[in-house]
Amino acid sequence: MTKARRIYEKIVTGILFSSSTITSLTVILIIVFLFREGIGLFNSTPTEKNYVIAVSRQNTIPIITSNELADIFNQDITNWKQLGGRNDSIVRLTLNDLSGIFTEEELGPDLEFFPQKLNEFVKTTPGVILYLSKEYLPKNFAGRIIPVKKITLLDFIFGKHWYPTSSPIPQFGIWPMIVGTLMVTLGAILFALPFGMATAIFMSEIAGNRLRNIMKPVVELLAGIPSVVYGFFGLVVLVPLIQSLFGLDVGETVLAGSIVLGIMALPTIVTVAEDALHATPQSLREASLALGASELQTLVRVVIPYSKSGISTAVILGTGRAIGETMAVLMVTGNSTHVNYSFLQPTRTIPATIAAELGDTSFGGVHYNALFALAIVLFLFTIIINLSVEVIKNRNQRVNQRG
Amino acid sequence: MTHAEVKNINVWYDTIHALKDVSLKFEPNTVTALIGPSGCGKSTFLRMFNRMNDLIPSFRMDGTVMVNDQDVYSKEIRIDEIRKNVGMVFQKPNPFPKSIFENVAYGLRVNGSNNKAFIEERVERSLRQSALWDEVKDVLKKSALELSGGQQQRLCIARALAVEPKLILMDEPAASLDPISTARIEDLIFELKKTYTIILVTHNLQQAGRISDLTAFFYMGELIEYNMTKKIFLNPDNIQTQNYITGRFG
Ligand SMILES: Nc1ncnc2c1ncn2[C@@H]1O[C@H](COP(=O)(O)OP(=O)(O)OP(=O)(O)O)[C@@H](O)[C@H]1O
Ligand SMILES: [Mg+2]
């Protein structure tokens, strides 16, 4: 009897141990995977695989950055002088515009004369810049392959241009998405905090127990509605409303995202804040009332200060809910990757970007790595949020456990 | 002259008849002990004077409660006006999670004082009255939660004194304290009765004997006997009182 029991307990312990190990390992593996894929971005040059950038031998520029390349191919930079090189105006040559420079006869039916023609062209055009697949590079190439600088962390975070698929040179600046995410989240909190707090205060302090017991499950139900539904509501109701209210060309704006996310964060904020307010000991309320304080004074001077950390937790958890939300924001914020500091302009958040683009990338490509690096940034945001919840909780426990 | 008086009060919580036709008059500058077995209505009775029972949804009452010749339950009077004139000390010390200074200043602030010098003067006086000043005068900014239980209870007394009530209600103020802290609270009550009228609920009969002038014995919501403490303890008129005092029930 006792032996069977001991074996039984061993088995249960073993199952509990192994499942917790598996869970922890999974989490760790996901994080490792995330970082491995993301960090790859900083080891790669942004040019496509097997493609090179080349210039003429006369060119004195030693190394070139992807931003400079983008400017060159956008024709924002037209002379090497602008990059500190010789005074030669830039002549761009990619496989697509061969026909603009060479005639078909010159190249031959199977492009067999291309290497020779190219070498001639490079020799006679000191300002040339080439973007070519390595296989088209002539054996005795008359120009010089110029190295492209790797993407740096600063370029990545503060870069203002996100053109992940542009050719010849993609750009991976996530500043627009960081700004978008922070603005949408901030807006969501600014929207949700007053409404959430008012509701929490009403439920905890004014509504009787009966009403409270009805309201609480209803608010919690809001949290269970799938986010697409919120997005749909935003798209059909909010976006047109904002468009006509502010007389905008498009209603898909930061504001729309903020309101939709604010509504989504409300249940979290209301429930957590209400719990905190409700947990204020009756003895403290009585002490305040017995000194002649009104209900409102008691609320402002005793109940809210006592639940301060619970309220902050509510706000931070609400922020956490908002910052990672994908679908609904993607639907109502207009999908624009331009840097934008206005609440009435379109934007795109980090999670929305990942969701929108991950399907179009090739495994292991630069774009793919960039999306993972973006995910790391989001991950760091949420870690900071969760850590602040912990810090506040611990501090609160210490304060309220004394005495 | 301080008057605290109840006339024919009845209290119900839903169907529980918690106080049954109780009438009682308190003398100024005395300590009156309320004694009786658990659930007999002592706390309910005490909380009639500052209308703390109003917080309980199922509470109903009839009868009259007078404090300073004011009808506490009259429709014209504002509850916070009454509560300013009646201080209350609870069984468990319940300081606010604020500084020592702010705890004592709380009643003044909610009643509209913001004269710094006046508040400082009042805080110091209240802390001296509650015999806490010497222990805390250098740490007034420290959180009240860092004080010991006995210090916290004296702080709660100081907090009640700061608004200068006439009547002070104490519901087992030493029940959660060690013997030394209890003795200090008892000394303090003895000192305070020179200025205040005190109604004290206690389960500790020796304590009632030591510090009260008058004693009221409650049993099952009824006031059984009310008399000089000496008389109650040495020669009560009622057999139930006698039984309770001698520990035969309760
Ligand atoms: N909030 C309440 N709701 C319902 N009934 C209550 C409430 N408070 C007290 N009662 C009831 O009223 C009666 C008197 O309670 P009260 O707390 O006044 O007794 P007490 O003499 O102070 O007891 P103790 O010595 O245990 O503190 C009891 O029967 C109690 O159950
Ligand atoms: Mg009691």
XYZ file of C-alpha atoms and ligand atoms in Angstrom:
685
model
C 0.000 0.000 0.000
C 2.583 2.559 1.109
C 4.970 1.426 -1.593
C 2.375 1.875 -4.344
C 1.662 5.252 -2.934
C 5.307 6.264 -2.958
C 5.644 5.229 -6.596
C 2.496 7.137 -7.437
C 3.875 10.267 -5.802
C 7.174 9.842 -7.635
C 5.353 9.642 -10.955
C 3.282 12.738 -10.256
C 6.381 14.664 -9.179
C 8.155 13.490 -12.312
C 5.343 14.619 -14.575
C 5.157 18.015 -12.892
C 8.922 18.423 -13.096
C 9.206 17.453 -16.741
C 6.317 19.610 -17.886
C 7.697 22.636 -16.108
C 11.104 21.958 -17.632
C 9.618 21.655 -21.094
C 7.689 24.875 -20.639
C 10.733 26.809 -19.473
C 12.870 25.354 -22.252
C 10.290 26.309 -24.862
C 10.212 29.876 -23.645
C 13.996 30.077 -23.598
C 14.265 28.536 -27.051
C 11.779 31.003 -28.485
C 13.746 33.901 -27.049
C 17.043 32.460 -28.317
C 15.497 31.944 -31.750
C 14.151 35.490 -31.757
C 17.519 36.973 -30.910
C 19.479 34.731 -33.282
C 17.320 35.621 -36.244
C 17.127 39.279 -35.327
C 20.807 39.855 -34.672
C 21.568 38.448 -38.119
C 20.458 41.787 -39.485
C 23.533 43.511 -38.122
C 25.866 41.058 -39.823
C 24.478 41.604 -43.258
C 24.844 44.203 -45.909
C 21.470 45.331 -47.099
C 22.135 44.486 -50.744
C 20.565 41.330 -52.065
C 22.606 38.160 -51.956
C 25.056 37.725 -54.884
C 24.650 41.323 -55.899
C 27.446 43.858 -55.748
C 27.920 47.591 -56.022
C 30.780 48.721 -58.216
C 32.305 52.029 -59.231
C 35.026 53.125 -61.614
C 38.697 52.856 -60.674
C 39.008 56.644 -60.575
C 36.406 56.837 -57.813
C 38.007 57.653 -54.436
C 35.141 56.715 -52.111
C 36.385 53.756 -50.003
C 33.106 52.434 -48.584
C 29.497 53.372 -48.971
C 26.517 53.241 -46.627
C 23.063 52.018 -47.535
C 21.565 55.434 -46.898
C 23.994 56.967 -49.355
C 23.151 54.255 -51.856
C 19.461 54.930 -51.412
C 20.050 58.633 -51.970
C 22.077 57.916 -55.072
C 19.469 55.662 -56.634
C 16.661 58.044 -55.615
C 18.671 60.747 -57.423
C 18.858 62.814 -54.255
C 22.627 62.669 -54.667
C 23.784 63.330 -58.185
C 27.481 64.032 -57.844
C 30.258 62.125 -56.067
C 31.412 65.456 -54.684
C 28.415 65.331 -52.330
C 29.896 62.234 -50.715
C 33.365 63.721 -50.488
C 34.589 62.184 -53.721
C 35.691 63.559 -57.085
C 33.607 66.060 -58.975
C 31.919 63.555 -61.296
C 28.214 63.436 -61.861
C 26.804 60.063 -61.010
C 25.711 57.671 -63.736
C 23.535 54.829 -62.416
C 23.541 51.489 -64.147
C 21.471 48.489 -63.129
C 20.458 45.449 -65.117
C 17.042 47.010 -65.668
C 18.292 50.033 -67.531
C 20.936 48.382 -69.679
C 18.743 49.096 -72.657
C 18.905 52.825 -71.941
C 22.672 52.788 -72.454
C 23.444 49.900 -74.789
C 21.485 48.863 -77.838
C 20.475 45.257 -78.303
C 22.928 44.781 -81.177
C 25.759 46.058 -79.043
C 25.041 43.456 -76.371
C 24.381 40.590 -78.741
C 21.408 38.214 -78.665
C 22.618 36.306 -75.577
C 24.306 39.314 -73.942
C 27.632 37.764 -74.951
C 29.200 41.182 -75.604
C 27.967 42.599 -72.329
C 31.189 42.112 -70.265
C 33.280 43.834 -72.850
C 30.804 46.660 -73.353
C 30.484 47.108 -69.633
C 34.238 47.363 -69.146
C 34.439 49.963 -71.890
C 31.597 51.909 -70.319
C 33.157 51.824 -66.851
C 36.512 52.991 -68.194
C 34.990 55.944 -69.986
C 32.525 56.940 -67.295
C 34.355 57.893 -64.063
C 31.069 58.737 -62.301
C 29.473 55.348 -62.898
C 27.840 53.256 -60.206
C 26.805 49.695 -60.976
C 24.405 47.389 -59.247
C 24.894 43.927 -60.666
C 24.550 40.260 -60.029
C 27.993 38.756 -59.518
C 27.551 36.424 -62.487
C 27.367 39.361 -64.898
C 30.591 40.814 -63.624
C 33.278 40.633 -66.355
C 36.287 38.397 -65.583
C 38.818 41.196 -65.839
C 36.506 43.848 -64.465
C 37.700 47.350 -65.200
C 35.939 48.889 -62.223
C 36.143 48.395 -58.485
C 33.701 46.618 -56.221
C 32.908 48.984 -53.409
C 31.984 47.487 -50.038
C 28.664 48.447 -48.510
C 28.681 49.239 -44.813
C 26.806 46.835 -42.590
C 23.609 48.026 -40.979
C 24.315 49.528 -37.565
C 22.027 49.539 -34.549
C 21.770 53.315 -34.763
C 20.755 53.184 -38.440
C 18.187 50.587 -37.570
C 16.602 52.377 -34.633
C 16.863 55.962 -35.747
C 16.623 55.408 -39.500
C 13.623 57.278 -40.816
C 13.060 55.140 -43.901
C 11.550 51.703 -44.004
C 11.689 50.431 -47.594
C 12.380 46.764 -47.002
C 11.812 45.655 -50.582
C 13.094 48.579 -52.559
C 15.659 47.780 -55.220
C 18.560 48.082 -55.561
C 18.958 48.968 -51.947
C 16.346 48.325 -49.228
C 16.256 50.504 -46.126
C 15.533 49.323 -42.627
C 14.952 52.333 -40.397
C 12.333 51.541 -37.768
C 11.986 55.023 -36.284
C 8.584 55.520 -37.947
C 7.292 52.323 -36.344
C 8.750 53.162 -32.938
C 7.092 56.554 -33.050
C 3.871 54.995 -34.324
C 3.802 52.356 -31.621
C 4.567 54.815 -28.837
C 2.045 57.362 -30.065
C -0.758 54.862 -30.554
C -0.045 53.379 -27.135
C 0.219 56.742 -25.425
C -3.009 57.849 -27.072
C -4.683 54.627 -25.990
C -3.675 55.209 -22.374
C -4.687 58.859 -22.453
C -8.060 57.711 -23.723
C -8.483 54.678 -21.484
C -7.159 56.106 -18.208
C -9.881 58.665 -17.461
C -12.705 56.404 -18.618
C -11.216 53.341 -16.953
C -10.570 55.119 -13.664
C -14.023 56.682 -13.647
C -15.599 53.287 -14.232
C -13.416 51.625 -11.604
C -14.230 54.314 -9.046
C -17.917 54.090 -9.833
C -17.918 50.318 -9.492
C -15.869 50.196 -6.331
C -17.107 53.255 -4.443
C -20.531 54.228 -5.695
C -22.327 51.247 -7.159
C -23.729 48.872 -4.585
C -22.634 45.279 -4.374
C -25.479 44.144 -6.639
C -24.630 46.501 -9.484
C -20.920 45.802 -9.038
C -21.511 42.085 -9.388
C -23.292 42.687 -12.680
C -20.852 45.257 -14.088
C -17.673 43.360 -13.348
C -18.384 40.305 -15.519
C -19.674 42.565 -18.296
C -16.437 44.531 -18.338
C -14.423 41.317 -18.248
C -16.467 40.061 -21.182
C -15.134 42.999 -23.210
C -11.663 41.507 -22.866
C -12.830 38.304 -24.495
C -14.028 39.860 -27.750
C -11.594 38.964 -30.575
C -9.477 41.899 -31.650
C -10.618 41.693 -35.285
C -14.059 42.637 -34.071
C -12.659 45.769 -32.459
C -10.736 46.473 -35.650
C -13.869 46.023 -37.702
C -15.800 48.332 -35.410
C -12.997 50.866 -35.720
C -12.923 50.610 -39.481
C -16.660 50.901 -39.993
C -17.567 53.390 -37.258
C -14.531 55.261 -35.987
C -12.532 55.814 -39.150
C -15.352 57.512 -41.114
C -16.267 59.496 -38.003
C -12.732 60.795 -37.545
C -12.447 61.512 -41.242
C -15.543 63.707 -41.340
C -15.013 65.210 -37.880
C -11.554 66.549 -38.707
C -12.123 66.927 -42.433
C -9.295 64.548 -43.320
C -8.509 62.812 -46.596
C -8.200 59.507 -44.786
C -9.684 58.559 -41.450
C -7.160 55.792 -40.782
C -5.028 57.640 -38.253
C -3.043 57.340 -35.052
C -6.145 58.654 -33.301
C -8.319 55.818 -34.616
C -5.730 53.286 -33.465
C -5.501 54.959 -30.070
C -9.228 54.853 -29.496
C -9.599 51.244 -30.627
C -6.657 50.183 -28.455
C -7.959 52.316 -25.599
C -11.251 50.452 -25.717
C -9.347 47.178 -25.784
C -7.240 48.203 -22.784
C -10.289 49.343 -20.795
C -11.252 45.951 -19.328
C -7.718 45.436 -18.000
C -7.537 48.909 -16.526
C -11.024 48.789 -15.040
C -10.672 45.341 -13.496
C -7.200 45.810 -12.033
C -7.859 49.341 -10.794
C -11.211 48.328 -9.342
C -9.620 45.438 -7.475
C -7.015 47.810 -6.083
C -9.570 50.386 -4.955
C -11.793 47.723 -3.484
C -8.888 46.236 -1.545
C -8.452 49.415 0.502
C -9.101 48.260 4.077
C -12.471 49.265 5.474
C -10.640 50.344 8.637
C -8.825 53.108 6.711
C -12.053 54.356 5.162
C -13.695 54.367 8.585
C -10.756 56.196 10.134
C -11.061 58.900 7.486
C -14.839 59.223 7.717
C -14.701 59.289 11.517
C -12.442 62.345 11.294
C -15.151 64.204 9.415
C -13.894 63.600 5.886
C -16.533 63.321 3.193
C -16.777 60.264 0.939
C -15.060 62.206 -1.837
C -12.247 63.392 0.451
C -11.801 59.828 1.646
C -11.603 58.659 -1.952
C -9.062 61.286 -2.981
C -6.931 61.342 0.164
C -7.027 57.746 1.357
C -8.429 55.256 -1.133
C -6.618 56.436 -4.266
C -3.228 56.943 -2.553
C -3.576 53.527 -0.946
C -4.317 51.906 -4.304
C -1.787 54.015 -6.195
C 0.428 51.080 -7.020
C -2.528 48.949 -8.042
C -3.682 51.742 -10.312
C -0.210 52.091 -11.835
C -0.175 48.341 -12.379
C -3.519 48.652 -14.123
C -2.191 51.344 -16.428
C 0.972 49.438 -17.214
C -0.873 46.194 -17.874
C -3.254 48.132 -20.101
C -0.243 49.547 -21.926
C 1.125 46.052 -22.315
C -2.151 44.919 -23.799
C -2.093 47.859 -26.199
C 1.540 47.750 -27.276
C 1.468 44.174 -28.533
C -1.924 44.360 -30.179
C -1.699 43.706 -33.903
C -4.818 43.051 -35.886
C -7.094 45.867 -34.789
C -4.395 48.531 -35.131
C -3.327 47.259 -38.516
C -6.896 47.720 -39.684
C -7.446 51.290 -38.537
C -4.107 53.113 -38.588
C -3.641 53.311 -42.326
C -0.511 51.249 -42.817
C 1.925 54.059 -43.499
C 5.605 53.713 -42.732
C 6.413 57.393 -43.025
C 7.569 59.137 -39.891
C 4.605 60.957 -38.468
C 4.223 62.913 -35.257
C 0.559 63.858 -35.670
C -2.422 62.058 -34.229
C -4.382 62.823 -37.378
C -2.029 61.066 -39.804
C -1.673 57.414 -40.688
C 1.039 55.294 -39.128
C 1.961 51.681 -38.558
C 2.985 50.020 -35.318
C 5.722 47.441 -34.802
C 3.478 44.392 -34.420
C 1.349 45.499 -37.370
C 4.486 45.762 -39.498
C 5.636 42.290 -38.571
C 2.211 40.826 -39.288
C 1.868 42.643 -42.573
C 5.282 41.788 -43.967
C 6.486 38.496 -42.543
C 4.529 36.510 -45.120
C 6.346 38.184 -48.019
C 9.891 37.645 -46.859
C 12.226 34.840 -47.769
C 13.643 32.768 -44.932
C 17.055 34.048 -43.872
C 16.918 37.168 -46.030
C 17.783 40.623 -44.793
C 14.142 41.657 -44.661
C 13.339 38.534 -42.651
C 16.117 39.346 -40.197
C 14.931 42.920 -39.970
C 11.442 41.809 -38.958
C 12.928 39.661 -36.232
C 15.017 42.574 -35.032
C 11.789 44.547 -34.955
C 10.249 41.790 -32.847
C 13.177 42.086 -30.427
C 12.452 45.786 -30.016
C 8.819 44.962 -29.237
C 9.948 42.233 -26.862
C 12.174 44.724 -25.034
C 9.288 47.161 -24.758
C 7.078 44.541 -23.157
C 9.888 43.369 -20.870
C 10.307 46.910 -19.616
C 6.558 47.073 -19.027
C 6.459 43.795 -17.132
C 9.485 44.701 -15.063
C 7.910 47.966 -14.010
C 4.817 46.058 -12.879
C 7.058 43.838 -10.744
C 8.957 46.779 -9.303
C 5.748 48.554 -8.355
C 4.256 45.407 -6.830
C 7.335 44.733 -4.722
C 7.574 48.291 -3.529
C 3.907 48.222 -2.602
C 4.215 44.962 -0.714
C 7.062 46.377 1.304
C 5.119 49.541 2.170
C 1.859 47.845 3.067
C 3.341 44.974 5.007
C 5.069 47.156 7.539
C 3.022 47.685 10.669
C -20.993 71.021 29.313
C -20.683 67.945 27.222
C -23.720 65.876 26.768
C -23.922 62.517 25.190
C -27.214 60.851 25.573
C -29.324 58.216 23.891
C -33.064 57.862 24.344
C -34.986 54.706 23.498
C -32.803 53.602 20.651
C -33.477 50.422 18.736
C -31.136 49.116 16.067
C -31.673 46.405 13.498
C -29.405 44.809 10.927
C -31.993 43.271 8.597
C -33.829 41.049 11.073
C -31.213 41.087 13.844
C -32.408 43.296 16.660
C -28.989 44.499 17.832
C -30.008 47.152 20.381
C -33.278 47.012 22.262
C -34.750 50.195 23.648
C -31.544 51.492 25.205
C -31.476 54.819 27.065
C -28.301 56.140 28.638
C -26.783 59.474 29.630
C -23.038 60.137 29.870
C -21.429 62.535 32.284
C -18.818 65.053 31.135
C -15.175 64.321 31.916
C -15.772 60.724 32.822
C -14.724 57.417 31.391
C -17.623 55.056 30.871
C -16.835 51.435 30.187
C -19.175 49.345 28.051
C -18.909 45.676 28.923
C -20.770 42.557 27.938
C -20.315 39.297 26.055
C -19.377 39.216 22.385
C -22.201 40.209 20.059
C -24.215 42.003 22.744
C -24.154 45.267 20.779
C -21.325 47.286 22.374
C -19.721 48.310 19.085
C -23.087 48.987 17.524
C -23.935 51.241 20.447
C -20.610 53.076 20.281
C -20.926 53.684 16.552
C -24.300 55.373 17.023
C -22.635 58.575 18.247
C -20.761 59.316 15.028
C -23.151 57.522 12.691
C -20.564 54.987 11.565
C -23.352 52.414 11.369
C -24.759 54.379 8.440
C -22.064 52.695 6.323
C -23.801 49.346 6.774
C -26.569 48.961 4.186
C -28.817 46.794 6.359
C -28.689 49.208 9.318
C -31.969 50.683 10.617
C -32.642 52.554 13.828
C -35.158 54.564 15.770
C -34.833 56.678 18.882
C -32.733 59.758 19.632
C -28.980 60.241 19.986
C -27.792 63.577 21.354
C -24.222 64.876 21.273
C -23.593 68.412 22.518
C -27.327 68.992 22.583
C -27.539 68.192 18.882
C -29.756 65.476 17.537
C -27.223 63.373 15.661
C -29.797 61.679 13.434
C -31.814 64.768 12.578
C -32.295 65.405 8.876
C -30.932 68.957 9.008
C -27.517 68.058 10.352
C -24.536 67.145 8.192
C -22.829 63.895 9.063
C -19.295 65.273 8.718
C -20.212 68.077 11.162
C -21.129 65.464 13.763
C -18.057 63.374 13.137
C -15.784 66.348 13.718
C -17.067 66.592 17.264
C -16.678 62.910 18.008
C -13.294 61.214 17.933
C -12.996 57.487 17.402
C -10.244 54.994 18.164
C -10.553 51.515 16.724
C -9.633 48.084 17.995
C -6.766 47.598 15.563
C -4.459 50.585 15.048
C -5.338 51.930 11.604
C -2.943 54.743 10.742
C -3.034 55.979 7.165
C -0.075 54.949 5.004
C 1.197 58.514 5.262
C 3.794 60.238 7.403
C 3.332 60.554 11.150
C 2.761 64.275 10.750
C 0.201 63.853 7.975
C -1.725 61.282 9.988
C -2.293 63.756 12.780
C -2.902 66.646 10.391
C -5.447 64.662 8.370
C -8.553 65.705 10.299
C -7.510 69.344 10.186
C -6.840 69.253 6.477
C -10.121 67.598 5.516
C -11.904 70.178 7.621
C -10.385 72.944 5.566
C -7.394 74.149 7.584
C -4.345 75.000 5.578
C -2.557 77.396 7.861
C 0.834 75.751 8.253
C 1.689 77.233 11.654
C -1.715 76.337 13.050
C -1.471 72.749 11.803
C 2.057 72.327 13.166
C 1.001 73.669 16.522
C -2.017 71.360 16.658
C -0.032 68.305 15.585
C 2.542 68.880 18.280
C -0.083 69.435 20.949
C -2.014 66.323 19.975
C 1.125 64.192 19.958
C 2.064 65.536 23.402
C -1.437 64.788 24.690
C -1.185 61.238 23.455
C 2.278 60.870 25.037
C 3.943 60.150 21.714
C 5.727 63.438 21.063
C 9.050 62.560 22.653
C 9.288 59.350 20.670
C 8.471 60.800 17.267
C 9.376 64.482 17.314
C 12.509 63.881 15.232
C 10.899 61.526 12.731
C 7.635 63.238 11.921
C 8.210 62.657 8.208
C 8.599 58.912 8.618
C 5.782 56.626 7.537
C 3.361 55.907 10.354
C 3.477 52.248 9.350
C 7.029 52.035 10.668
C 5.879 52.628 14.252
C 5.204 49.791 16.678
C 1.619 48.679 17.295
C 1.399 50.568 20.598
C 2.880 53.717 19.048
C 0.473 53.402 16.140
C -2.476 53.264 18.522
C -1.266 56.373 20.370
C -0.851 58.015 16.968
C -4.468 57.142 16.183
C -5.466 58.738 19.476
C -3.466 61.852 18.606
C -5.159 61.883 15.203
C -8.557 61.859 16.893
C -7.549 64.573 19.393
C -6.273 66.948 16.721
C -9.767 68.018 15.646
C -10.641 68.775 19.287
C -13.673 66.563 19.718
C -15.686 66.684 22.913
C -16.504 63.022 22.958
C -14.048 60.209 22.294
C -15.202 56.703 21.407
C -12.784 53.842 21.937
C -13.592 50.337 20.758
C -11.247 47.952 22.586
C -8.289 50.286 21.980
C -5.782 48.026 23.718
C -7.064 44.670 22.532
C -4.237 44.105 20.061
C -1.435 45.473 22.235
C 1.137 43.993 24.607
C 0.807 44.637 28.382
C 3.264 47.534 28.455
C 1.605 49.350 25.568
C -1.756 48.620 27.166
C -0.629 50.220 30.423
C 0.485 53.323 28.538
C -2.873 53.588 26.788
C -4.647 53.225 30.115
C -2.549 56.007 31.655
C -3.328 58.097 28.645
C -7.088 57.552 28.930
C -6.884 58.527 32.583
C -5.121 61.729 31.602
C -7.504 62.520 28.740
C -10.679 62.384 30.780
C -9.724 65.715 32.331
C -10.543 67.299 28.990
C -12.798 64.827 27.219
C -15.733 62.555 27.751
C -14.705 59.023 26.944
C -16.782 55.969 26.116
C -14.687 52.822 26.127
C -15.626 49.332 24.988
C -13.528 46.663 26.649
C -13.485 42.935 27.191
C -10.902 43.352 29.881
C -12.807 43.683 33.148
C -9.727 44.616 35.162
C -9.148 47.399 32.691
C -12.721 48.608 33.106
C -12.231 48.467 36.858
C -8.952 50.372 36.714
C -9.827 53.295 34.508
C -13.577 53.806 34.250
C -15.796 55.897 36.483
C -19.018 54.372 35.264
C -19.797 51.033 33.702
C -22.667 49.897 31.513
C -23.348 46.195 31.152
C -25.015 45.060 27.936
C -26.509 41.663 27.286
C -28.165 40.532 24.055
C -28.823 44.071 22.870
C -30.254 45.266 26.160
C -28.731 47.615 28.696
C -28.888 45.520 31.836
C -27.235 47.776 34.369
C -25.539 51.171 34.411
C -23.855 52.491 37.505
C -20.656 53.629 39.191
C -17.894 51.192 38.294
C -17.209 50.385 41.939
C -20.836 49.544 42.505
C -21.025 47.339 39.389
C -17.949 45.398 40.340
C -18.564 45.064 44.078
C -22.283 44.949 44.468
C -24.303 44.868 41.240
C -28.081 45.082 41.452
C -28.706 42.606 38.673
C -27.999 38.899 38.865
C -26.922 38.768 35.191
C -24.358 41.486 35.839
C -23.187 39.567 38.862
C -22.806 36.408 36.787
C -20.853 38.205 34.078
C -18.529 40.000 36.499
C -17.748 36.805 38.317
C -17.127 34.985 35.060
C -20.039 32.606 35.264
C -20.936 33.282 31.633
C -19.854 35.383 28.691
N -22.386 44.852 9.735
C -23.286 44.055 10.339
N -24.217 43.430 9.607
C -25.115 42.603 10.200
N -25.150 42.374 11.504
C -24.238 42.964 12.288
C -23.259 43.851 11.740
N -22.491 44.304 12.760
C -22.983 43.720 13.880
N -24.003 42.932 13.599
C -24.797 42.157 14.573
O -25.213 43.005 15.596
C -25.044 42.387 16.865
C -24.175 43.254 17.749
O -22.883 43.327 17.179
P -21.729 44.211 17.786
O -20.600 44.207 16.836
O -22.293 45.521 18.147
O -21.354 43.390 19.090
P -20.169 43.639 20.130
O -20.765 43.701 21.462
O -19.337 44.781 19.697
O -19.344 42.295 19.987
P -17.769 42.093 20.167
O -17.518 42.148 21.629
O -17.556 40.714 19.625
O -17.103 43.156 19.397
C -24.449 41.016 16.604
O -25.492 40.072 16.635
C -23.901 41.116 15.227
O -24.006 39.886 14.553
Mg -17.309 45.016 19.030
